[in-house]
mmCIF file of C-alpha atoms and ligand atoms in Angstrom:
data_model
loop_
_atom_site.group_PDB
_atom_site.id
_atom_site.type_symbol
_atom_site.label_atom_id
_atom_site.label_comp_id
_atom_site.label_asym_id
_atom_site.label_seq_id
_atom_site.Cartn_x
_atom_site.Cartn_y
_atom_site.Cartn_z
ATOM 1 C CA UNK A 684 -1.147 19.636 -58.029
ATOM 2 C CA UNK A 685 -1.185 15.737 -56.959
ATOM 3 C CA UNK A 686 -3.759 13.563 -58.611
ATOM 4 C CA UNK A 687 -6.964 13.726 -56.594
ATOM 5 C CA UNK A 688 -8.252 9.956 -56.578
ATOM 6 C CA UNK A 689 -10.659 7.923 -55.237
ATOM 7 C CA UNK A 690 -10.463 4.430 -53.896
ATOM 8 C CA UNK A 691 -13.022 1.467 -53.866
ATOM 9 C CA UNK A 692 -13.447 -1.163 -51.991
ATOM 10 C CA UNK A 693 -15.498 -4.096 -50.716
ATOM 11 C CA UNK A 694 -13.808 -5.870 -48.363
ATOM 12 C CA UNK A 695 -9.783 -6.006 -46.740
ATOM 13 C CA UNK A 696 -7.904 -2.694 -49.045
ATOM 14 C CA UNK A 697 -4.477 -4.402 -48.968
ATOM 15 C CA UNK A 698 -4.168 -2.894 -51.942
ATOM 16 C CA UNK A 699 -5.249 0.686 -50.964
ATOM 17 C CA UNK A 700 -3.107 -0.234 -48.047
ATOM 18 C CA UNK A 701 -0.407 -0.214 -50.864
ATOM 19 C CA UNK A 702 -1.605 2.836 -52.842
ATOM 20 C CA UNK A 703 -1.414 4.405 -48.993
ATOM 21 C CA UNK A 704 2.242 3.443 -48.521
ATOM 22 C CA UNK A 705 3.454 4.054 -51.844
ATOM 23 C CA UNK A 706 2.222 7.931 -51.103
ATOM 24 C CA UNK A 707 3.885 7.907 -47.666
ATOM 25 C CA UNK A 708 7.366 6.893 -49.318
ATOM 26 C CA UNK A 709 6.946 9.559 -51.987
ATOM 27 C CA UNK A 710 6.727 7.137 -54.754
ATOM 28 C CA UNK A 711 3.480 8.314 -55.586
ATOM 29 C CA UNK A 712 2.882 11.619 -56.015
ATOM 30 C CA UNK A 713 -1.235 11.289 -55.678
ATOM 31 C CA UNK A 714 -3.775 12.234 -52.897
ATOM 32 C CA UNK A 715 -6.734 9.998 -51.860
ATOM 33 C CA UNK A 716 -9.729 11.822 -51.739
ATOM 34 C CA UNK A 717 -12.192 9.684 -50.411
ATOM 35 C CA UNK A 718 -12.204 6.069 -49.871
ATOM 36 C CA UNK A 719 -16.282 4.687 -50.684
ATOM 37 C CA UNK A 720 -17.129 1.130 -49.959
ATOM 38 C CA UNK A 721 -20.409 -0.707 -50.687
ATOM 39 C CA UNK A 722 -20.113 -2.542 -47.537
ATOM 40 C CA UNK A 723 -19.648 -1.237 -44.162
ATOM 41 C CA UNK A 724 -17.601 -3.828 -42.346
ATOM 42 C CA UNK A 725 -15.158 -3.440 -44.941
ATOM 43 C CA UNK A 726 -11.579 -3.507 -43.176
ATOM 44 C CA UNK A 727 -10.404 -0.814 -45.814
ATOM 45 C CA UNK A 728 -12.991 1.674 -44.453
ATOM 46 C CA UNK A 729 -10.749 1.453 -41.337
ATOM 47 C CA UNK A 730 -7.757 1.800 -42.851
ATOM 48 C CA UNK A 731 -8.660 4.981 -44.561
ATOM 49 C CA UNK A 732 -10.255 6.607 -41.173
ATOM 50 C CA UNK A 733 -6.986 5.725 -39.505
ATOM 51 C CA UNK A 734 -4.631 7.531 -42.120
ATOM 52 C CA UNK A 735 -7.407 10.542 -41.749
ATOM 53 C CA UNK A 736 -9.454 10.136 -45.404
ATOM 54 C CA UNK A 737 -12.951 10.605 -45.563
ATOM 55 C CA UNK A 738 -14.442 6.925 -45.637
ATOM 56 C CA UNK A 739 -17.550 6.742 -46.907
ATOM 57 C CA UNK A 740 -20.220 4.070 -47.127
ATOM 58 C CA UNK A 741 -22.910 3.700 -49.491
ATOM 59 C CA UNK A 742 -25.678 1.420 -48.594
ATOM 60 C CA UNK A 743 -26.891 -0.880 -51.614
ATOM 61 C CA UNK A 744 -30.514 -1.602 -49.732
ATOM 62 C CA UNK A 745 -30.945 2.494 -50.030
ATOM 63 C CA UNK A 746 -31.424 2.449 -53.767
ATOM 64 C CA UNK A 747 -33.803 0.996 -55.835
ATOM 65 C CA UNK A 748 -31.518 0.648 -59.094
ATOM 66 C CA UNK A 749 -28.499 -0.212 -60.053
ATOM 67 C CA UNK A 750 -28.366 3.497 -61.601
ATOM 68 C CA UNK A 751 -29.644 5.029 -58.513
ATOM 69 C CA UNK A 752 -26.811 3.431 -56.538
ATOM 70 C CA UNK A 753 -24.593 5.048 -59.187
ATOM 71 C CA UNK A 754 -25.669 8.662 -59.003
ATOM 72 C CA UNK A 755 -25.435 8.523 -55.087
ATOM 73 C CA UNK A 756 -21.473 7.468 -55.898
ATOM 74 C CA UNK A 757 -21.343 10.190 -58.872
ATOM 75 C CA UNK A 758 -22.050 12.821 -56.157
ATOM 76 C CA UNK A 759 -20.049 11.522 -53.607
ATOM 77 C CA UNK A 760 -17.159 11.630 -55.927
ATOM 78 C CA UNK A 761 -18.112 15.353 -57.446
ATOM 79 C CA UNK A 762 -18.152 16.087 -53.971
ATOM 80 C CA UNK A 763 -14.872 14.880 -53.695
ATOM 81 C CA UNK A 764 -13.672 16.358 -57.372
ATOM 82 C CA UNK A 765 -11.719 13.067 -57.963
ATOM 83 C CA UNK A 766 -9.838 12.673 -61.516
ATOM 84 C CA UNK A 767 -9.135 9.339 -60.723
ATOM 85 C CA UNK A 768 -11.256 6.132 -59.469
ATOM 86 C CA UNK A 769 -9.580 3.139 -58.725
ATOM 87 C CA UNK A 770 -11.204 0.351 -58.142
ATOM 88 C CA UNK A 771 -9.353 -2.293 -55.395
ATOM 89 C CA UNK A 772 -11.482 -5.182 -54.556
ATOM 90 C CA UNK A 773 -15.176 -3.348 -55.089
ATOM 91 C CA UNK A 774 -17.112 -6.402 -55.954
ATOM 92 C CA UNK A 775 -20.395 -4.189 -57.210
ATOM 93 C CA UNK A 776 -20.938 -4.425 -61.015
ATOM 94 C CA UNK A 777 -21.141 -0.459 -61.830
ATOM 95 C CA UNK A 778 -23.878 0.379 -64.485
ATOM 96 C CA UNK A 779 -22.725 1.372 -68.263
ATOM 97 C CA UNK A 780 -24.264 4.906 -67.746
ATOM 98 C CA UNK A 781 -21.668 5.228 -65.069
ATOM 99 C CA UNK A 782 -18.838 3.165 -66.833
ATOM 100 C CA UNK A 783 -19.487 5.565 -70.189
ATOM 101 C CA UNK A 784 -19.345 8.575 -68.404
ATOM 102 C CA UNK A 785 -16.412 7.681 -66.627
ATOM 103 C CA UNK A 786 -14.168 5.767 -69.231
ATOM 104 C CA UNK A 787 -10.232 7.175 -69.504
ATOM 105 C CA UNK A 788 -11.038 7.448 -65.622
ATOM 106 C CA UNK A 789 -11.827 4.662 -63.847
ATOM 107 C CA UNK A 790 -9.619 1.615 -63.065
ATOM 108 C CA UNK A 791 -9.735 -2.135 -61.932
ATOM 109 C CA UNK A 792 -7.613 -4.746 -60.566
ATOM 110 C CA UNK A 793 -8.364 -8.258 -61.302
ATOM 111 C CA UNK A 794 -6.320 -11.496 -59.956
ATOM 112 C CA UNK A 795 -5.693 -13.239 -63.838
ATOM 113 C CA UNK A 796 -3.670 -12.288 -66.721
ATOM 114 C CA UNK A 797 -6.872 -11.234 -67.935
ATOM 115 C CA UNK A 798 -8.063 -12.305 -70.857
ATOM 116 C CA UNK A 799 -7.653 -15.977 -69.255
ATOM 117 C CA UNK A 800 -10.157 -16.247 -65.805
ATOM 118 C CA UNK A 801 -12.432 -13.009 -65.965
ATOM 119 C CA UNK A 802 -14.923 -13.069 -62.866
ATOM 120 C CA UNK A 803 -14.674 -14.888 -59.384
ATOM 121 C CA UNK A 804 -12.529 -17.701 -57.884
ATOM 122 C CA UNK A 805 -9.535 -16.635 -60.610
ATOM 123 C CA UNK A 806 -6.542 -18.668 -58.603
ATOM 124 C CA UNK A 807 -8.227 -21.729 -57.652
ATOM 125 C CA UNK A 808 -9.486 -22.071 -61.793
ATOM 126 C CA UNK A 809 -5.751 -21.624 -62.777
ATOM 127 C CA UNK A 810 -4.601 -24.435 -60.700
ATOM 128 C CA UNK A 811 -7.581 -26.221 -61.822
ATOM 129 C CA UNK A 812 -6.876 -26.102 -65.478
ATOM 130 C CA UNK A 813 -3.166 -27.343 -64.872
ATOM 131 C CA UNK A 814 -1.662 -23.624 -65.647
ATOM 132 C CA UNK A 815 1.957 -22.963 -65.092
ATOM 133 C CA UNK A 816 1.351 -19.225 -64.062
ATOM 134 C CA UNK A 817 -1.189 -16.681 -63.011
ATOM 135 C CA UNK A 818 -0.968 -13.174 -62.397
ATOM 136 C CA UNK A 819 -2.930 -10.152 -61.931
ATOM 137 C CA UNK A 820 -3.907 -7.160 -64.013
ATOM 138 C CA UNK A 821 -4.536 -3.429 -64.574
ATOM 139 C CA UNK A 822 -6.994 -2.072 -66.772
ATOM 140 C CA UNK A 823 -9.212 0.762 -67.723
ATOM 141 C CA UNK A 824 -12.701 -0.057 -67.091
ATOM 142 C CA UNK A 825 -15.140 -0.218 -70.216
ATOM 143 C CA UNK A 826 -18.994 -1.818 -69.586
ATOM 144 C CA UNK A 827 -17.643 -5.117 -70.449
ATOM 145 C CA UNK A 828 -16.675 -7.368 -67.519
ATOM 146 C CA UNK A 829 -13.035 -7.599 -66.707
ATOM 147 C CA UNK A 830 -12.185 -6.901 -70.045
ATOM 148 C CA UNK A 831 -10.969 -3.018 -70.604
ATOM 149 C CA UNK A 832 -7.684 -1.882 -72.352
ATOM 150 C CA UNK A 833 -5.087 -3.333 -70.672
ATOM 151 C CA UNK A 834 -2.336 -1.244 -68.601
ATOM 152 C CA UNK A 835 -0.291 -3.514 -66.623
ATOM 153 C CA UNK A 836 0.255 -7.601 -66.514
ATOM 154 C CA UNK A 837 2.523 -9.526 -64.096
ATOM 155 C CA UNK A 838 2.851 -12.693 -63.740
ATOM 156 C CA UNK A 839 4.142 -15.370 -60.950
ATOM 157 C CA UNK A 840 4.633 -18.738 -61.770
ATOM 158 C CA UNK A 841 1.940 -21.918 -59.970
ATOM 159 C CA UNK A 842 4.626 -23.971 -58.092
ATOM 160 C CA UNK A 843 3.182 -28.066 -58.197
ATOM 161 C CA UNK A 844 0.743 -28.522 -55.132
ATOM 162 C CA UNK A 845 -0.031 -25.338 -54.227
ATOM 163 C CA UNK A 846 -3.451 -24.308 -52.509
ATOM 164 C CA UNK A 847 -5.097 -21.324 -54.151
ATOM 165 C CA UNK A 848 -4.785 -19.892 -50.569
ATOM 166 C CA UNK A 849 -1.146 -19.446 -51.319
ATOM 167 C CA UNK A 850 -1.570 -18.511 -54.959
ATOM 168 C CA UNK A 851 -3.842 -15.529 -54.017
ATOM 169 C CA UNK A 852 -1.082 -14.766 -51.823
ATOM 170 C CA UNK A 853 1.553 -14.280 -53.988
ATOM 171 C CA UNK A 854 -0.716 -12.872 -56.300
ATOM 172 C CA UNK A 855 -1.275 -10.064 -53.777
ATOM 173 C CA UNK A 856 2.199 -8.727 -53.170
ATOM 174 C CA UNK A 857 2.692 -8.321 -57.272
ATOM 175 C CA UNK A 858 -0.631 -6.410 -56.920
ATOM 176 C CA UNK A 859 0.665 -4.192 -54.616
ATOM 177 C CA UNK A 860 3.516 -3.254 -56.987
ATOM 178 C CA UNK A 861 1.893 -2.943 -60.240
ATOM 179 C CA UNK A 862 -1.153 -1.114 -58.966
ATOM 180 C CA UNK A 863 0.646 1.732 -57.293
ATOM 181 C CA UNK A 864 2.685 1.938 -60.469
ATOM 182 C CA UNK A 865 -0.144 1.925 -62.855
ATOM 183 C CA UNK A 866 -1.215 4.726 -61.105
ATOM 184 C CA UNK A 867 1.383 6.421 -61.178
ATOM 185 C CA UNK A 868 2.085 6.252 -64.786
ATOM 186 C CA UNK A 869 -1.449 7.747 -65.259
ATOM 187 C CA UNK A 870 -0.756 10.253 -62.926
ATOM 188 C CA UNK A 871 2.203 11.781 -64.607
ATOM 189 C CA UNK A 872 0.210 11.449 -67.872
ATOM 190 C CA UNK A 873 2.216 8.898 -69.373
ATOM 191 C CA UNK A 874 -0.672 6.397 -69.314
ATOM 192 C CA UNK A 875 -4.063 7.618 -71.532
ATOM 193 C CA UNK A 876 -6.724 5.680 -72.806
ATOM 194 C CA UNK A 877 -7.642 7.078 -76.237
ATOM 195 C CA UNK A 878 -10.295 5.782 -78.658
ATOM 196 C CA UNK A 879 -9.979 2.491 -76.607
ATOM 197 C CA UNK A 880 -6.400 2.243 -76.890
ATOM 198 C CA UNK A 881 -3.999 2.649 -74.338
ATOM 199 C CA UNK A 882 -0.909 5.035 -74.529
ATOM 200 C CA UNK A 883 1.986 4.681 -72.977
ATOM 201 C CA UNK A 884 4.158 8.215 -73.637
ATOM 202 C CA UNK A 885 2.420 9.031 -76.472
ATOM 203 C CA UNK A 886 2.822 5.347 -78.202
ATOM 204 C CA UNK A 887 0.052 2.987 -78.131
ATOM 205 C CA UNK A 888 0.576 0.086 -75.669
ATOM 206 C CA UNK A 889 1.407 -3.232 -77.274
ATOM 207 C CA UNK A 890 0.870 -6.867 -75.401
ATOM 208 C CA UNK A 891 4.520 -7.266 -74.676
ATOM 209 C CA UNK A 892 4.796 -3.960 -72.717
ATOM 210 C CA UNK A 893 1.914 -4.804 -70.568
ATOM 211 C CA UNK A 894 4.396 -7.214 -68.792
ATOM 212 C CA UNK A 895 6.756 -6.137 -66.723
ATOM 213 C CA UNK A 896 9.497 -7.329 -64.788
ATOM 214 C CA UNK A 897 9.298 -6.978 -61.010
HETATM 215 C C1 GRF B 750 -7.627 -8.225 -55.228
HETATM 216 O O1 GRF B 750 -7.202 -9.537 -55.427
HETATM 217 C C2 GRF B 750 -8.016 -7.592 -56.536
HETATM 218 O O2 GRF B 750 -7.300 -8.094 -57.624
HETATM 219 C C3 GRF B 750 -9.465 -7.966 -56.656
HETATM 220 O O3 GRF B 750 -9.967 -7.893 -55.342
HETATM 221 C C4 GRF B 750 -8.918 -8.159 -54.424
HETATM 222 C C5 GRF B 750 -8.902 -7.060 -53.414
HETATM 223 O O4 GRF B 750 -8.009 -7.333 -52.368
HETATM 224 N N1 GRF B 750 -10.156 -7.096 -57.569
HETATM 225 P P1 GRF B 750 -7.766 -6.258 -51.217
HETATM 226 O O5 GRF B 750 -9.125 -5.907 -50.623
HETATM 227 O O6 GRF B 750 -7.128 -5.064 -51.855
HETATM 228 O O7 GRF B 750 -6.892 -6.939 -50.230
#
């Protein structure tokens, strides 16, 4: 049986656009669920309904809590009986209740070689602070912000006098190859997060794995 995940998103889904394709070219043996978004002009919404997967939109002004927002997604995705949540551009902090209960199963990716530029506005800071390269990252999701066990770096190096316009767009296209492969490394089971450590085929997942070649 295929990997029954769920995707969400805030805004575009360029990257669930990716997660779709890799799945249409069989190089991702998974099946999307449900798609739930936080925001209901959120391109990726449309995306989903015209592939055929139940889109879903929660509406923040509906709940009074943080928490309350939470357990309306929790049943959405029970509903759904997803093993895997992947998070692609959802720009909604998730409560710890919700983070704890989900940890080993819930995954982000975030436009820095994270440690470096956790939070907003990643590519134009990089520039800013004179770096040579950025990148983007996968990683399981723990309460702290942008800062769970690490499954997947790349980089791309910041070519002199470039606008963080085109930064985020390279940035993008390694995102769409090291997200669909991050989950499909979990999917198989070769990927595990274990007492806060990641596993790679049974062997815990050192820094200079994280990076890989595209
Ligand atoms: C990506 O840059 C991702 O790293 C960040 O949000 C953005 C989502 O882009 N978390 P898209 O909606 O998938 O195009």
């Amino acid at each position: 049986m295929p990997l029954a995940i769920a995707v969400l998103l805030s805004g575009n889904g360029s990257n669930l656009q990716a997660i779709m394709d890799a799945i249409t070219q069989n190089k991702l043996d998974v099946v999307i669920k449900v798609v739930i978004s936080d925001r209901l002009d959120a391109k990726g919404l449309e995306r989903a309904r015209n592939t055929g997967i139940p889109a879903v939109f929660i509406e923040p002004a509906k709940y009074l809590s943080r928490e309350d927002f939470d357990e309306a997604l929790s049943d959405i995705l029970d509903e759904y009986q997803v093993s895997l949540i992947v998070l692609a551009g959802f720009m909604r902090i998730l409560s710890d209740t919700f983070v704890t209960r989900n940890l080993g199963k819930l995954i982000n990716i975030h436009p820095s070689l994270l440690p470096k530029y956790k939070g907003l506005n990643t590519h134009q800071r990089a520039i800013d602070a004179g770096e040579s390269e950025h990148g983007a990252s996968v990683h399981f999701v723990t309460p702290a912000l942008d800062a769970g066990p690490m499954i997947i770096q790349s980089s791309v190096a910041i070519v002199s006098g470039e606008s963080s316009e085109q930064l985020k767009q390279k940035i993008h296209k390694i995102e769409h190859i090291i997200y669909p492969k991050a989950i499909d490394m979990i999917s198989k089971g070769r990927v595990e997060l274990i007492n806060e450590r990641v596993f790679l085929d049974g062997l815990v997942l050192d820094e200079i794995k994280h990076n890989i070649e595209l």
